[in-house]
């Protein structure tokens, strides 16, 4: 009947050697940086693709020097063909949604900071965590491989609707091996995300430090936790969908392909499948996916704003419950992508109501932010500027959702640039602003050096104004009836809109160029930035109680004890500016 | 090297070090797998209205496979209890679990082989993966289940290796998690069998 | 720099709203019977959205102006009313919006989708295939012959896969490349997809609906103004998607009858 004495052991041994420290690392911090690095590569790739698209739209006959070397069939003589435009569009969407927006704010920052913010030494399953990154990298490489095969990447969009994506190369260029590589890549990506989400959930449930109750977790920790719950279930649906698609393509099944289709003069040998089934499966994943993209940014921005404002939010609890409501409602709205798809029109009304209802928690979050800014003392830094920019973008992107949530208006606006404007504002800009805010905020902690604030602010101004210049006009174009996913505008109807398109393209090039300021700042500061103190922002959550950069086991073998919520900033009526979460001190009332 | 506190009054050991999180982890994993099979099921429900729906007569061996899998859950449970009770009595005995693990492994492999035979039976009737909607779903369901079961079999082999090793201990939590997963495979199979019998 | 943020944000918010307020970018003219409900819904939503957009952006700008980098040494304070006020405001503001827009908007949707076509509607079938629309009129017998995908022969103009040799009903079917319709007469458009997903969209008709391979879908609408309008494909269907269009020709009943007779002789 003995009780063994417990010496709480480390989750894994200290890393030895370059490979263990920096390549096949079990350390959640290294894995987080690896995800972030992958996202950085993907975002510059995706941005380049968007440049090519914007270039082609306004100068359709102009040559892109060197493009014919990458793809002689897609861009003969450097001139982008209609099919290559669609390939660029498909890869842009796929890279951005999966490899940037799911990677950086969630897998990147979440991996790095979730264990630290709850007082843990590492994630619950470091080996699975490492596997999740390498699976994601493998998925990325498989996807990029599509650029280099003779037929090129798929042309069916990131949404890969069947039967276009399912019948094979009869339907067009890139729909042979290109589409198969896409489906394999996404399937592998799903596995990576499932392993990652598993880690986040188990770690948050079981590895919180003493005194770290759920309600004492920082808002961004909550955001990562909620996101990982959504991701676990969403990617668990996308994976079967991709498998069924691959079976239709390679094994002759007909999950998504009905009978009697004649594609390129060939009668297809399939029967019994439903194109709408693909749409249901895809969007059942796809709608929660966009909340996977935005919720971590909501969490990060809340976290940054609080530190920058020197006061807590009006109610962190309300923010958390709102994020939970969004997470819950996100499962009920997928049909709003399918209002005119041919599904039962009564279902469209059913989907419309929860879609409109999601506005309520989103508005609550926005009003909490705005209401908290009242009476604050906002310290303007690059991080807080991007956080404030996020609030502006969240409003802009959210408000265009009012229109699209209503089926009757969607009859007119579906598949126009209005939709493109909506999702770019809310995902392509707001979520990116969340990532950038987090970067400027946490860079000192991750690297031990400060980023250059002047360059950061310059980066902000150009990006803030630039992204509005790019994406606000999309709404106007949509109202006029400009159709999306067109590789060129070849008729009288569109001709009066070309000046606006030119304006957008120029804005895109300028804004894109400004991102190199950020890249330079990132790399230069990594090696030459001013050394950073442990707590440069006078912030309160646990990551600021450890050195910059943190030791391999985060807390140096110590086990932090938590005494209060993470946002003890001095509001009127209390002495002192702030108290750290692991300090037994209280803000004295006075 | 993680160690586990265990007092005789605990029904579950308190987990420390690298074992923390693994109990909820296995349930999270099971939740995800359930969601995937829910997606496959919903695909079936959408497709069952299609024109080429033709009922499949289940090969009889599948019922035998089912019994084999259920018995394997019993043997897995026996192996788990052997380790749990030995730790409760303070003895870090590993060997007692080995025969039960071996029995589970044999039964698990028998199940997979039996499923393969069911496939051959169907093929002999001219029903292959792409033949019609019913057959497609039949193969997808059974293959996906078998694939996940193979994952469980890999865990069994690992545990058997640990139990047979000359030194060291095997913590009860590993048996607990493997058992939970293995029982889940049984429950999942019963569900799939029900769906296949009634819908395909 | 907080003040700079406030100024720039205000300029951006006002500049964004300006083109909408001066109606610089508007939908093309509505030529349908049901479209006014959609347009009304759109402009009601625009008003609410505009109010929310400007309100939030200007409030953000104002708060950043007033409450950033304060050097006056005063303590940070909380908004009176706190979180409760924000939650209540959100529920009331959005609650009314959801109710109003959702409930009121149902009628416009119902007009399109929940009313059956009139019994005397003119039936036309549209087929979408990579990368063209073709239309079929039933001819004198008022019946559409069955389609045989294996008989499709684009080179010889048999776009639908008709079999006049064996199907009597096929002999008088009229196949055209443009959709001519008589004005003020309800059209019942039957939709058939030949290969992959496509979509039927006429902006001026305020009508949009996907063609789904394997599904028999249909639309009905009535055009109230003569003219020639673009029918564009709005579901990504391959490399020619950008160029996949046909024309809707709204004619007087007389002109339409003439046109149809002419087309019948060309078959």
Coordinates of N, CA and C in Angstrom, one line a residue, chain A residues 6 66 82 91 115 143 151 156 179 210 282 369 395 410 428 472-474 534 567 574:
Chain A
X6 N 5.7 11.8 -5.4 CA 5.5 12.4 -6.8 C 6.5 13.5 -7.0
X66 N 8.8 36.4 -67.2 CA 9.2 35.2 -66.4 C 8.1 34.2 -66.1
X82 N -7.1 32.5 -69.4 CA -8.2 32.5 -68.5 C -8.1 31.3 -67.5
X91 N -5.5 28.9 -56.0 CA -4.4 28.7 -55.1 C -4.3 29.9 -54.1
X115 N 0.0 27.4 -23.8 CA 0.5 26.8 -22.6 C 1.1 27.8 -21.6
X143 N 0.5 20.9 -52.0 CA -0.3 21.9 -52.7 C 0.5 22.7 -53.7
X151 N -0.1 20.2 -66.2 CA -1.4 20.7 -66.4 C -1.8 21.9 -65.4
X156 N -11.0 25.3 -59.9 CA -12.3 25.2 -59.4 C -12.5 26.1 -58.2
X179 N -6.1 18.9 -59.4 CA -7.2 18.9 -58.4 C -7.0 17.8 -57.4
X210 N -2.2 25.9 -10.9 CA -3.0 26.1 -9.7 C -3.6 27.5 -9.6
X282 N -18.9 20.6 -47.6 CA -17.9 21.6 -47.6 C -18.3 22.8 -46.8
X369 N -15.9 46.5 -27.0 CA -14.6 47.1 -27.3 C -14.7 48.7 -27.3
X395 N -16.0 45.9 -38.1 CA -17.3 46.6 -38.3 C -17.6 46.6 -39.8
X410 N -29.6 38.3 -51.4 CA -28.6 37.5 -51.9 C -28.9 37.0 -53.3
X428 N -9.7 38.7 -44.9 CA -8.4 39.1 -45.6 C -7.8 40.3 -44.9
X472 N -13.1 48.4 -50.1 CA -14.3 49.1 -50.1 C -15.0 49.2 -51.5
X473 N -14.2 49.5 -52.5 CA -14.8 49.6 -53.8 C -15.4 48.3 -54.3
X474 N -15.0 47.1 -53.8 CA -15.6 45.9 -54.2 C -17.1 45.9 -53.9
X534 N 11.7 41.7 -20.0 CA 10.7 40.7 -19.8 C 9.3 41.2 -20.1
X567 N -6.4 40.6 -16.0 CA -6.5 42.0 -16.5 C -6.6 43.0 -15.3
X574 N -8.4 52.9 -7.7 CA -7.4 51.9 -7.1 C -6.0 52.5 -7.3

